[in-house]
Amino acid sequence: MARKGKKEKGKGVAAMWAGRFTGGMAASMERLSVSLDVDSKLYREDIEGSMAHSHGLHAAGVLTSKERDKMIAGLKSVLDDLEAGKDLFSSSDEDIHMAVERILTERIGDLGKKLHTGRSRNDQVATDFRLYVMRRTEELVEQIEGLQHALLQRAKEYRKDVMPGYTHVQQAQPISTAHYLLSFFFALERDKSRLRHAWETAGEMPLGSGALAGSAFPYPRNLVAQRLGFPTATRNSIDATAHRDFALEFLGALGCLGVLLSSYAEDFVIWSSSEFGFLKLGEAYTSGSSMMPQKRNSDSMELVRGKAGRMLGAYSRLFTVLKGLPHGYDRDLQEDKEPVFDAAETAEVCLQVMTEVVSTLQFQREAILKKMQPALLATDLADLLVEAGIPFREAHHIVGRLIGEAEAKGISFLDLPEKSWKDVPNAAALRKKLTFAESIERRNIQGGTGSKSVAAQLKEAEKLLK
Ligand code: ARG
């Protein structure tokens, strides 16, 4: 620990930019500045970016084809070693960009010093980071489709099952269990489209922008973009190096995904409680208590619910860093990566667990049927009265009175004596129609819970996954 007031000298980080400096960084400044522990996750993107940059420098006449090939072979050897888990980093490396360049130069000699021609870490890091967001986006979309496959499969299995649908956590109307599962499926469709939008925003290649004004060499930006899998190159070099809204879009998409996962996780937690008993989660996704031997807790779903807070925190963290930055690159931007890495990794594990939980959960048919209250059919009775010519508000009132009377007596409204039903025309015939199955079948409207509607949803879901 440095004593108060005493300035300690650092170890000499980042000598590569130190031409105009006479002394080293303070140890405290080094600690503040070093980002390798975070951005080393970008090694793949950084090296791929440098390989494409070598092609660009060759096309610009800066490297001969021999030099380009040697540069690329050197970069490939660094990549292979890092992929193999070799620890090539040194405590003097400030960030991943400096580290790769240092290792390369140690391996191929002075030629390595030509790599950074016409490039700044400003356009380099923007390129790496965009590539990272694009790759993660593709992986997450694929994972979401895995979860959708699981939901579709389970929805087919539970096609004939009924359950209470809830609003305000109060039993509302009967629904098919498949309909419930498909609600999760279709919501995920929008998470994919938000992620794909973030991919498109990230999909513009910054290299050639230099520090902020553009490279002075005839650098073929579109060719470099193509090599790296970007649909296009950025259109303004200040914009390219200063802005991170692609990362915000990515985190916004993950925030929405986290919130969605958290609310289905919440359903699964309460439904697997002893009070509900609607659901059994696969044992591998629950844990016991260190004190109470009887417990089997839904920890997996509680954790997924909790991780949403973490993903939303990442979003507001980056937003807060970006607010009010002046134009051009500012070092604050180094704070952009950690929240993005963390949210992406969190989303990855949450999706994995949710997919496995959905694949293994068991709805408890009998427990569910036992808990379904006849009052779930109150809306159906009101609708039947409307069909018999009574205006809806009046019908609502009649049914409300029946429910109130039944509640006071502690019985189901269907068991009330005939005299209570006296203002209901054809009461006996109507009462026969009041079953959960009929209630569901009355809702074959597009998007409804009826079996024909659910069949159409299943078909559409299948089509979407093709
Ligand atoms: N580590 C830095 C970051 O992540 C790289 C860019 C540094 N650029 C600079 N002008 N100091 O943003």
Tab-separated table of C-alpha atoms and ligand atoms in Angstrom:
chain	number	residue	atom	x	y	z
A	1	MET	CA	0.000	0.000	0.000
A	2	ALA	CA	1.273	3.474	-0.865
A	3	ARG	CA	1.519	5.707	2.179
A	4	LYS	CA	-0.577	8.837	2.114
A	5	GLY	CA	1.084	11.601	0.145
A	6	LYS	CA	3.912	9.408	-1.103
A	7	LYS	CA	3.939	8.783	-4.838
A	8	GLU	CA	4.990	5.274	-5.849
A	9	LYS	CA	6.443	4.659	-9.283
A	10	GLY	CA	4.708	2.103	-11.488
A	11	LYS	CA	6.214	-0.863	-13.332
A	12	GLY	CA	6.363	0.889	-16.685
A	13	VAL	CA	3.117	-0.079	-18.323
A	14	ALA	CA	2.458	0.851	-21.959
A	15	ALA	CA	5.866	1.957	-23.094
A	16	MET	CA	4.557	1.792	-26.691
A	17	TRP	CA	3.026	5.255	-26.568
A	18	ALA	CA	5.633	6.725	-24.235
A	19	GLY	CA	7.877	8.537	-26.768
A	20	ARG	CA	7.134	11.991	-25.410
A	21	PHE	CA	7.205	10.933	-21.761
A	22	THR	CA	10.228	11.230	-19.508
A	23	GLY	CA	9.089	9.288	-16.471
A	24	GLY	CA	6.787	6.339	-15.881
A	25	MET	CA	3.208	6.278	-14.664
A	26	ALA	CA	2.433	6.466	-10.977
A	27	ALA	CA	1.536	3.089	-9.507
A	28	SER	CA	-1.944	4.380	-8.656
A	29	MET	CA	-2.460	5.597	-12.228
A	30	GLU	CA	-1.367	2.197	-13.514
A	31	ARG	CA	-3.906	0.460	-11.350
A	32	LEU	CA	-6.607	2.793	-12.632
A	33	SER	CA	-5.545	2.461	-16.242
A	34	VAL	CA	-4.851	-1.225	-16.780
A	35	SER	CA	-7.744	-3.071	-18.431
A	36	LEU	CA	-6.133	-6.324	-19.541
A	37	ASP	CA	-7.933	-8.421	-16.935
A	38	VAL	CA	-11.230	-7.355	-18.551
A	39	ASP	CA	-10.449	-6.847	-22.240
A	40	SER	CA	-8.273	-9.943	-22.664
A	41	LYS	CA	-11.650	-11.542	-23.476
A	42	LEU	CA	-11.353	-9.725	-26.811
A	43	TYR	CA	-8.163	-11.505	-27.879
A	44	ARG	CA	-9.851	-13.388	-30.696
A	45	GLU	CA	-11.551	-10.316	-32.120
A	46	ASP	CA	-8.386	-8.274	-31.677
A	47	ILE	CA	-6.218	-10.734	-33.584
A	48	GLU	CA	-8.778	-11.275	-36.346
A	49	GLY	CA	-9.024	-7.499	-36.643
A	50	SER	CA	-5.241	-7.227	-36.960
A	51	MET	CA	-5.150	-9.947	-39.609
A	52	ALA	CA	-7.726	-8.086	-41.701
A	53	HIS	CA	-5.822	-4.863	-41.037
A	54	SER	CA	-2.660	-6.489	-42.423
A	55	HIS	CA	-4.540	-7.208	-45.657
A	56	GLY	CA	-5.686	-3.583	-45.692
A	57	LEU	CA	-2.116	-2.331	-45.173
A	58	HIS	CA	-0.921	-4.510	-48.022
A	59	ALA	CA	-3.601	-3.147	-50.334
A	60	ALA	CA	-2.614	0.365	-49.216
A	61	GLY	CA	0.991	-0.314	-50.233
A	62	VAL	CA	2.323	-0.194	-46.659
A	63	LEU	CA	3.235	-3.905	-46.484
A	64	THR	CA	4.711	-6.105	-49.225
A	65	SER	CA	2.888	-9.380	-49.727
A	66	LYS	CA	5.748	-11.175	-47.996
A	67	GLU	CA	5.478	-8.872	-45.002
A	68	ARG	CA	1.711	-9.297	-44.898
A	69	ASP	CA	2.029	-13.077	-44.899
A	70	LYS	CA	4.650	-13.019	-42.160
A	71	MET	CA	2.511	-10.652	-40.087
A	72	ILE	CA	-0.544	-12.876	-40.458
A	73	ALA	CA	1.410	-16.039	-39.646
A	74	GLY	CA	2.774	-14.325	-36.519
A	75	LEU	CA	-0.710	-13.256	-35.469
A	76	LYS	CA	-1.986	-16.768	-36.105
A	77	SER	CA	0.682	-18.236	-33.831
A	78	VAL	CA	-0.342	-15.814	-31.050
A	79	LEU	CA	-3.994	-16.745	-31.555
A	80	ASP	CA	-3.249	-20.478	-31.480
A	81	ASP	CA	-1.261	-20.137	-28.266
A	82	LEU	CA	-3.952	-18.086	-26.569
A	83	GLU	CA	-6.627	-20.542	-27.710
A	84	ALA	CA	-4.509	-23.324	-26.218
A	85	GLY	CA	-4.630	-21.477	-22.897
A	86	LYS	CA	-0.993	-20.326	-22.815
A	87	ASP	CA	-0.410	-17.350	-20.546
A	88	LEU	CA	1.447	-14.929	-22.791
A	89	PHE	CA	0.487	-11.766	-20.952
A	90	SER	CA	2.855	-9.652	-18.920
A	91	SER	CA	2.166	-7.269	-16.054
A	92	SER	CA	3.486	-4.485	-18.278
A	93	ASP	CA	0.637	-4.913	-20.807
A	94	GLU	CA	-1.906	-2.120	-20.491
A	95	ASP	CA	-4.643	-3.734	-22.541
A	96	ILE	CA	-5.245	-6.546	-25.018
A	97	HIS	CA	-4.251	-4.409	-28.006
A	98	MET	CA	-0.854	-3.547	-26.530
A	99	ALA	CA	-0.357	-7.121	-25.374
A	100	VAL	CA	-0.966	-8.670	-28.795
A	101	GLU	CA	1.285	-6.148	-30.515
A	102	ARG	CA	4.071	-6.735	-27.993
A	103	ILE	CA	3.900	-10.526	-28.294
A	104	LEU	CA	3.771	-10.301	-32.083
A	105	THR	CA	6.805	-8.026	-32.234
A	106	GLU	CA	8.749	-10.339	-29.951
A	107	ARG	CA	7.982	-13.168	-32.363
A	108	ILE	CA	8.444	-11.583	-35.789
A	109	GLY	CA	10.855	-8.754	-34.963
A	110	ASP	CA	10.752	-5.193	-36.310
A	111	LEU	CA	8.043	-6.002	-38.847
A	112	GLY	CA	5.604	-6.128	-35.930
A	113	LYS	CA	6.147	-2.401	-35.456
A	114	LYS	CA	4.435	-1.732	-38.801
A	115	LEU	CA	1.119	-3.280	-37.724
A	116	HIS	CA	-0.302	-0.169	-36.127
A	117	THR	CA	0.156	1.997	-39.265
A	118	GLY	CA	-2.905	4.152	-39.952
A	119	ARG	CA	-4.628	2.651	-36.950
A	120	SER	CA	-5.356	3.903	-33.448
A	121	ARG	CA	-6.513	1.904	-30.497
A	122	ASN	CA	-9.641	4.015	-30.855
A	123	ASP	CA	-10.768	2.434	-34.119
A	124	GLN	CA	-9.176	-0.874	-33.097
A	125	VAL	CA	-11.121	-1.248	-29.856
A	126	ALA	CA	-14.351	-0.115	-31.520
A	127	THR	CA	-13.843	-2.819	-34.152
A	128	ASP	CA	-13.052	-5.536	-31.612
A	129	PHE	CA	-16.007	-4.605	-29.460
A	130	ARG	CA	-18.442	-4.555	-32.373
A	131	LEU	CA	-17.196	-7.977	-33.468
A	132	TYR	CA	-17.734	-9.255	-29.932
A	133	VAL	CA	-21.299	-7.939	-29.786
A	134	MET	CA	-22.052	-9.444	-33.211
A	135	ARG	CA	-20.687	-12.855	-32.226
A	136	ARG	CA	-22.498	-12.889	-28.884
A	137	THR	CA	-25.707	-11.804	-30.559
A	138	GLU	CA	-25.548	-14.702	-33.001
A	139	GLU	CA	-24.857	-17.163	-30.181
A	140	LEU	CA	-27.656	-15.821	-27.996
A	141	VAL	CA	-30.197	-15.892	-30.834
A	142	GLU	CA	-29.293	-19.527	-31.388
A	143	GLN	CA	-29.706	-20.241	-27.676
A	144	ILE	CA	-33.088	-18.527	-27.610
A	145	GLU	CA	-34.134	-20.811	-30.452
A	146	GLY	CA	-33.046	-23.758	-28.335
A	147	LEU	CA	-35.375	-22.559	-25.578
A	148	GLN	CA	-38.153	-22.065	-28.117
A	149	HIS	CA	-37.680	-25.634	-29.356
A	150	ALA	CA	-38.081	-26.867	-25.789
A	151	LEU	CA	-41.217	-24.768	-25.262
A	152	LEU	CA	-42.741	-25.986	-28.504
A	153	GLN	CA	-42.037	-29.591	-27.574
A	154	ARG	CA	-43.600	-29.208	-24.123
A	155	ALA	CA	-46.588	-27.283	-25.529
A	156	LYS	CA	-47.323	-30.232	-27.824
A	157	GLU	CA	-47.146	-32.576	-24.843
A	158	TYR	CA	-49.500	-30.444	-22.739
A	159	ARG	CA	-51.927	-29.691	-25.542
A	160	LYS	CA	-54.884	-31.350	-23.814
A	161	ASP	CA	-54.157	-30.004	-20.319
A	162	VAL	CA	-56.023	-27.162	-18.675
A	163	MET	CA	-54.940	-24.825	-15.934
A	164	PRO	CA	-56.159	-21.624	-14.339
A	165	GLY	CA	-54.959	-18.498	-16.114
A	166	TYR	CA	-54.137	-15.663	-13.728
A	167	THR	CA	-54.323	-11.898	-13.635
A	168	HIS	CA	-53.213	-10.120	-10.444
A	169	VAL	CA	-52.207	-13.625	-9.238
A	170	GLN	CA	-55.965	-14.328	-8.898
A	171	GLN	CA	-57.599	-17.168	-10.786
A	172	ALA	CA	-59.076	-15.515	-13.866
A	173	GLN	CA	-60.129	-17.873	-16.677
A	174	PRO	CA	-59.314	-21.450	-17.697
A	175	ILE	CA	-56.544	-21.764	-20.275
A	176	SER	CA	-54.791	-24.594	-22.033
A	177	THR	CA	-51.354	-25.331	-20.621
A	178	ALA	CA	-49.976	-25.293	-24.166
A	179	HIS	CA	-51.340	-21.776	-24.589
A	180	TYR	CA	-49.426	-20.700	-21.497
A	181	LEU	CA	-46.180	-22.262	-22.741
A	182	LEU	CA	-46.615	-20.668	-26.160
A	183	SER	CA	-46.931	-17.228	-24.569
A	184	PHE	CA	-43.278	-17.649	-23.573
A	185	PHE	CA	-42.379	-18.863	-27.074
A	186	PHE	CA	-43.858	-15.851	-28.868
A	187	ALA	CA	-42.383	-13.320	-26.443
A	188	LEU	CA	-38.927	-14.767	-27.184
A	189	GLU	CA	-39.474	-14.043	-30.884
A	190	ARG	CA	-39.217	-10.344	-30.043
A	191	ASP	CA	-36.043	-10.855	-28.011
A	192	LYS	CA	-34.455	-12.346	-31.100
A	193	SER	CA	-35.513	-9.422	-33.215
A	194	ARG	CA	-34.157	-6.921	-30.678
A	195	LEU	CA	-30.839	-8.790	-30.679
A	196	ARG	CA	-30.773	-8.894	-34.472
A	197	HIS	CA	-31.296	-5.161	-34.517
A	198	ALA	CA	-28.328	-4.722	-32.178
A	199	TRP	CA	-26.306	-6.911	-34.593
A	200	GLU	CA	-27.186	-4.587	-37.451
A	201	THR	CA	-26.228	-1.497	-35.475
A	202	ALA	CA	-22.921	-3.097	-34.512
A	203	GLY	CA	-22.354	-4.282	-38.094
A	204	GLU	CA	-20.379	-1.263	-39.356
A	205	MET	CA	-16.598	-1.571	-39.465
A	206	PRO	CA	-14.542	1.246	-37.833
A	207	LEU	CA	-10.964	0.425	-39.024
A	208	GLY	CA	-9.575	3.159	-41.251
A	209	SER	CA	-11.035	5.787	-38.934
A	210	GLY	CA	-7.744	6.120	-37.059
A	211	ALA	CA	-7.878	8.108	-33.836
A	212	LEU	CA	-10.767	10.263	-35.078
A	213	ALA	CA	-9.984	11.894	-38.445
A	214	GLY	CA	-9.478	8.870	-40.741
A	215	SER	CA	-6.338	7.076	-41.922
A	216	ALA	CA	-3.991	8.973	-44.268
A	217	PHE	CA	-3.245	5.793	-46.260
A	218	PRO	CA	-5.300	4.505	-49.220
A	219	TYR	CA	-6.795	1.809	-47.039
A	220	PRO	CA	-9.569	-0.312	-48.607
A	221	ARG	CA	-12.122	-0.090	-45.806
A	222	ASN	CA	-14.825	-2.092	-47.541
A	223	LEU	CA	-12.453	-4.944	-48.251
A	224	VAL	CA	-11.403	-5.046	-44.588
A	225	ALA	CA	-15.064	-4.903	-43.543
A	226	GLN	CA	-15.853	-7.830	-45.803
A	227	ARG	CA	-13.001	-9.918	-44.418
A	228	LEU	CA	-14.295	-9.395	-40.890
A	229	GLY	CA	-17.930	-10.154	-41.716
A	230	PHE	CA	-19.259	-6.597	-41.401
A	231	PRO	CA	-21.951	-5.737	-43.955
A	232	THR	CA	-20.436	-2.265	-44.342
A	233	ALA	CA	-17.857	0.249	-43.074
A	234	THR	CA	-18.775	3.150	-40.773
A	235	ARG	CA	-19.591	6.404	-42.538
A	236	ASN	CA	-17.904	8.937	-40.260
A	237	SER	CA	-14.633	8.471	-38.414
A	238	ILE	CA	-15.651	10.524	-35.355
A	239	ASP	CA	-18.922	8.625	-35.073
A	240	ALA	CA	-17.016	5.349	-35.500
A	241	THR	CA	-14.625	5.954	-32.626
A	242	ALA	CA	-16.824	7.885	-30.182
A	243	HIS	CA	-20.138	6.105	-30.022
A	244	ARG	CA	-21.241	2.919	-28.280
A	245	ASP	CA	-24.972	2.889	-28.883
A	246	PHE	CA	-24.618	-0.545	-30.519
A	247	ALA	CA	-23.569	-1.822	-27.080
A	248	LEU	CA	-26.478	-0.020	-25.452
A	249	GLU	CA	-28.868	-1.685	-27.882
A	250	PHE	CA	-27.332	-5.040	-27.064
A	251	LEU	CA	-27.686	-4.420	-23.328
A	252	GLY	CA	-31.216	-3.094	-23.808
A	253	ALA	CA	-32.105	-6.306	-25.626
A	254	LEU	CA	-30.546	-8.350	-22.827
A	255	GLY	CA	-32.392	-6.288	-20.219
A	256	CYS	CA	-35.692	-7.158	-21.906
A	257	LEU	CA	-34.671	-10.800	-22.154
A	258	GLY	CA	-33.669	-10.848	-18.484
A	259	VAL	CA	-37.008	-9.377	-17.450
A	260	LEU	CA	-38.896	-11.925	-19.547
A	261	LEU	CA	-36.931	-14.852	-18.117
A	262	SER	CA	-37.443	-13.464	-14.617
A	263	SER	CA	-41.209	-13.408	-14.898
A	264	TYR	CA	-41.522	-16.998	-16.141
A	265	ALA	CA	-38.993	-17.964	-13.464
A	266	GLU	CA	-41.300	-16.300	-10.938
A	267	ASP	CA	-44.291	-18.328	-12.192
A	268	PHE	CA	-42.242	-21.498	-11.843
A	269	VAL	CA	-41.140	-20.571	-8.330
A	270	ILE	CA	-44.638	-19.936	-7.018
A	271	TRP	CA	-46.169	-22.862	-8.881
A	272	SER	CA	-43.653	-25.270	-7.406
A	273	SER	CA	-44.351	-24.008	-3.867
A	274	SER	CA	-46.232	-26.286	-1.471
A	275	GLU	CA	-49.163	-23.831	-1.552
A	276	PHE	CA	-49.659	-24.285	-5.309
A	277	GLY	CA	-48.110	-27.657	-6.080
A	278	PHE	CA	-48.791	-27.102	-9.807
A	279	LEU	CA	-45.292	-27.866	-10.935
A	280	LYS	CA	-42.355	-30.124	-10.193
A	281	LEU	CA	-38.986	-28.831	-11.345
A	282	GLY	CA	-36.345	-31.359	-12.328
A	283	GLU	CA	-34.408	-32.257	-9.215
A	284	ALA	CA	-31.111	-31.165	-10.762
A	285	TYR	CA	-32.420	-27.594	-10.859
A	286	THR	CA	-33.338	-27.361	-7.189
A	287	SER	CA	-31.310	-27.332	-3.991
A	288	GLY	CA	-31.814	-28.387	-0.410
A	289	SER	CA	-31.500	-26.386	2.762
A	290	SER	CA	-28.427	-26.606	4.990
A	291	MET	CA	-30.728	-26.683	8.016
A	292	MET	CA	-34.149	-28.021	7.051
A	293	PRO	CA	-33.891	-31.572	5.700
A	294	GLN	CA	-37.310	-31.593	4.035
A	295	LYS	CA	-36.641	-28.642	1.708
A	296	ARG	CA	-36.336	-28.719	-2.054
A	297	ASN	CA	-36.019	-25.120	-3.174
A	298	SER	CA	-36.422	-23.734	-6.701
A	299	ASP	CA	-33.038	-22.018	-6.573
A	300	SER	CA	-32.418	-22.222	-10.309
A	301	MET	CA	-35.458	-20.092	-11.040
A	302	GLU	CA	-34.797	-17.740	-8.148
A	303	LEU	CA	-31.303	-17.172	-9.504
A	304	VAL	CA	-32.594	-16.523	-13.016
A	305	ARG	CA	-35.081	-14.078	-11.486
A	306	GLY	CA	-32.247	-12.380	-9.587
A	307	LYS	CA	-29.871	-12.234	-12.548
A	308	ALA	CA	-32.321	-9.963	-14.370
A	309	GLY	CA	-31.331	-7.284	-11.874
A	310	ARG	CA	-27.738	-7.788	-12.844
A	311	MET	CA	-28.485	-7.487	-16.566
A	312	LEU	CA	-30.508	-4.323	-16.055
A	313	GLY	CA	-27.698	-2.967	-13.899
A	314	ALA	CA	-25.301	-3.478	-16.810
A	315	TYR	CA	-27.585	-1.466	-19.046
A	316	SER	CA	-27.843	1.498	-16.715
A	317	ARG	CA	-24.129	1.286	-15.923
A	318	LEU	CA	-23.151	1.772	-19.556
A	319	PHE	CA	-25.791	4.432	-20.119
A	320	THR	CA	-24.385	6.361	-17.169
A	321	VAL	CA	-20.806	6.140	-18.470
A	322	LEU	CA	-21.834	7.434	-21.899
A	323	LYS	CA	-23.970	10.351	-20.815
A	324	GLY	CA	-22.481	13.720	-21.625
A	325	LEU	CA	-19.205	12.522	-23.199
A	326	PRO	CA	-17.783	15.116	-25.573
A	327	HIS	CA	-17.204	14.144	-29.214
A	328	GLY	CA	-14.238	11.944	-30.058
A	329	TYR	CA	-12.832	9.019	-28.064
A	330	ASP	CA	-12.569	9.558	-24.314
A	331	ARG	CA	-10.957	7.139	-21.929
A	332	ASP	CA	-14.246	6.762	-20.057
A	333	LEU	CA	-15.118	4.448	-22.939
A	334	GLN	CA	-12.816	1.806	-21.510
A	335	GLU	CA	-15.606	1.218	-18.973
A	336	ASP	CA	-17.912	0.001	-21.758
A	337	LYS	CA	-16.741	-3.593	-21.876
A	338	GLU	CA	-17.230	-5.094	-18.442
A	339	PRO	CA	-21.021	-4.597	-18.295
A	340	VAL	CA	-21.392	-5.996	-21.801
A	341	PHE	CA	-19.263	-9.077	-21.103
A	342	ASP	CA	-21.025	-9.667	-17.810
A	343	ALA	CA	-24.534	-9.306	-19.212
A	344	ALA	CA	-23.740	-11.546	-22.200
A	345	GLU	CA	-22.297	-14.272	-19.974
A	346	THR	CA	-25.199	-13.977	-17.561
A	347	ALA	CA	-27.738	-14.242	-20.364
A	348	GLU	CA	-25.910	-17.281	-21.689
A	349	VAL	CA	-26.107	-19.267	-18.452
A	350	CYS	CA	-29.682	-18.148	-17.716
A	351	LEU	CA	-30.852	-19.295	-21.152
A	352	GLN	CA	-29.084	-22.600	-20.729
A	353	VAL	CA	-30.691	-23.268	-17.339
A	354	MET	CA	-34.126	-22.068	-18.447
A	355	THR	CA	-33.990	-24.377	-21.488
A	356	GLU	CA	-33.128	-27.350	-19.300
A	357	VAL	CA	-35.764	-26.448	-16.710
A	358	VAL	CA	-38.467	-26.121	-19.372
A	359	SER	CA	-37.413	-29.460	-20.873
A	360	THR	CA	-37.712	-31.273	-17.542
A	361	LEU	CA	-40.530	-29.569	-15.610
A	362	GLN	CA	-43.679	-31.563	-14.879
A	363	PHE	CA	-47.091	-29.956	-14.550
A	364	GLN	CA	-49.095	-31.752	-11.838
A	365	ARG	CA	-52.451	-32.383	-13.566
A	366	GLU	CA	-54.433	-33.539	-10.553
A	367	ALA	CA	-53.212	-30.857	-8.180
A	368	ILE	CA	-54.018	-28.240	-10.796
A	369	LEU	CA	-57.552	-29.541	-11.425
A	370	LYS	CA	-58.215	-29.693	-7.693
A	371	LYS	CA	-57.301	-26.045	-7.293
A	372	MET	CA	-59.344	-24.763	-10.221
A	373	GLN	CA	-62.270	-22.760	-8.848
A	374	PRO	CA	-65.677	-22.857	-10.594
A	375	ALA	CA	-65.639	-19.053	-10.469
A	376	LEU	CA	-63.132	-19.296	-13.340
A	377	LEU	CA	-66.316	-19.752	-15.406
A	378	ALA	CA	-68.006	-16.509	-14.313
A	379	THR	CA	-67.037	-14.683	-17.514
A	380	ASP	CA	-68.419	-17.600	-19.552
A	381	LEU	CA	-71.786	-17.331	-17.840
A	382	ALA	CA	-71.862	-13.574	-18.518
A	383	ASP	CA	-70.991	-14.242	-22.179
A	384	LEU	CA	-73.774	-16.874	-22.424
A	385	LEU	CA	-76.268	-14.375	-21.011
A	386	VAL	CA	-75.180	-11.890	-23.673
A	387	GLU	CA	-75.875	-14.550	-26.305
A	388	ALA	CA	-79.348	-14.895	-24.733
A	389	GLY	CA	-79.921	-11.179	-25.386
A	390	ILE	CA	-78.973	-9.566	-22.057
A	391	PRO	CA	-76.667	-6.500	-22.317
A	392	PHE	CA	-73.173	-7.285	-21.003
A	393	ARG	CA	-73.193	-4.829	-18.074
A	394	GLU	CA	-76.460	-6.362	-16.833
A	395	ALA	CA	-75.129	-9.892	-17.347
A	396	HIS	CA	-71.962	-8.964	-15.437
A	397	HIS	CA	-74.142	-7.738	-12.574
A	398	ILE	CA	-76.307	-10.892	-12.474
A	399	VAL	CA	-73.257	-13.163	-12.384
A	400	GLY	CA	-71.559	-10.955	-9.804
A	401	ARG	CA	-74.600	-11.314	-7.555
A	402	LEU	CA	-74.507	-15.124	-7.905
A	403	ILE	CA	-70.790	-15.205	-7.052
A	404	GLY	CA	-71.291	-12.936	-4.027
A	405	GLU	CA	-74.157	-15.051	-2.726
A	406	ALA	CA	-72.163	-18.271	-3.189
A	407	GLU	CA	-69.144	-16.789	-1.462
A	408	ALA	CA	-71.264	-15.760	1.544
A	409	LYS	CA	-72.557	-19.328	1.773
A	410	GLY	CA	-69.109	-20.809	1.254
A	411	ILE	CA	-70.161	-22.823	-1.819
A	412	SER	CA	-69.581	-22.755	-5.572
A	413	PHE	CA	-71.963	-20.532	-7.557
A	414	LEU	CA	-72.824	-23.603	-9.637
A	415	ASP	CA	-74.244	-25.250	-6.478
A	416	LEU	CA	-76.592	-22.401	-5.589
A	417	PRO	CA	-80.292	-23.433	-5.415
A	418	GLU	CA	-82.571	-22.836	-8.400
A	419	LYS	CA	-84.231	-19.804	-6.845
A	420	SER	CA	-80.913	-17.939	-6.848
A	421	TRP	CA	-80.798	-18.412	-10.647
A	422	LYS	CA	-84.289	-17.022	-11.248
A	423	ASP	CA	-83.185	-14.034	-13.412
A	424	VAL	CA	-81.102	-16.354	-15.618
A	425	PRO	CA	-83.083	-17.520	-18.665
A	426	ASN	CA	-82.706	-21.272	-19.427
A	427	ALA	CA	-80.643	-21.642	-16.296
A	428	ALA	CA	-80.474	-25.440	-16.335
A	429	ALA	CA	-79.215	-25.581	-19.951
A	430	LEU	CA	-76.705	-22.801	-19.351
A	431	ARG	CA	-75.320	-24.459	-16.238
A	432	LYS	CA	-74.535	-27.575	-18.242
A	433	LYS	CA	-72.373	-25.528	-20.587
A	434	LEU	CA	-70.253	-24.231	-17.729
A	435	THR	CA	-67.240	-26.541	-17.870
A	436	PHE	CA	-63.549	-25.701	-18.167
A	437	ALA	CA	-63.281	-27.595	-21.436
A	438	GLU	CA	-66.197	-25.690	-22.978
A	439	SER	CA	-64.869	-22.400	-21.733
A	440	ILE	CA	-61.596	-23.057	-23.537
A	441	GLU	CA	-63.327	-24.247	-26.722
A	442	ARG	CA	-65.385	-21.058	-26.861
A	443	ARG	CA	-62.120	-19.206	-27.485
A	444	ASN	CA	-60.963	-20.354	-30.884
A	445	ILE	CA	-60.508	-16.774	-31.956
A	446	GLN	CA	-57.071	-16.127	-33.479
A	447	GLY	CA	-54.557	-15.997	-30.623
A	448	GLY	CA	-57.077	-17.409	-28.124
A	449	THR	CA	-56.754	-20.455	-25.887
A	450	GLY	CA	-59.166	-22.735	-27.835
A	451	SER	CA	-57.719	-25.974	-29.200
A	452	LYS	CA	-57.976	-24.860	-32.841
A	453	SER	CA	-56.277	-21.597	-32.049
A	454	VAL	CA	-53.551	-23.407	-30.118
A	455	ALA	CA	-53.083	-25.791	-33.056
A	456	ALA	CA	-52.609	-22.773	-35.323
A	457	GLN	CA	-50.119	-21.272	-32.861
A	458	LEU	CA	-48.166	-24.518	-32.762
A	459	LYS	CA	-48.035	-24.522	-36.536
A	460	GLU	CA	-46.847	-20.962	-36.681
A	461	ALA	CA	-44.260	-21.612	-33.980
A	462	GLU	CA	-42.929	-24.525	-35.977
A	463	LYS	CA	-42.708	-22.366	-39.077
A	464	LEU	CA	-40.804	-19.673	-37.201
A	465	LEU	CA	-38.158	-22.157	-36.106
A	466	LYS	CA	-37.575	-23.515	-39.607
B	1	ARG	N1	-8.139	0.156	-23.476
B	1	ARG	C1	-8.723	1.216	-24.224
B	1	ARG	C2	-10.269	1.043	-24.244
B	1	ARG	O1	-10.709	0.007	-23.933
B	1	ARG	C3	-8.208	1.197	-25.618
B	1	ARG	C4	-8.253	2.502	-26.289
B	1	ARG	C5	-7.261	3.421	-25.714
B	1	ARG	N2	-7.189	4.624	-26.474
B	1	ARG	C6	-6.587	5.731	-26.005
B	1	ARG	N3	-6.612	6.756	-26.762
B	1	ARG	N4	-6.003	5.729	-24.844
B	1	ARG	O2	-10.982	1.950	-24.581
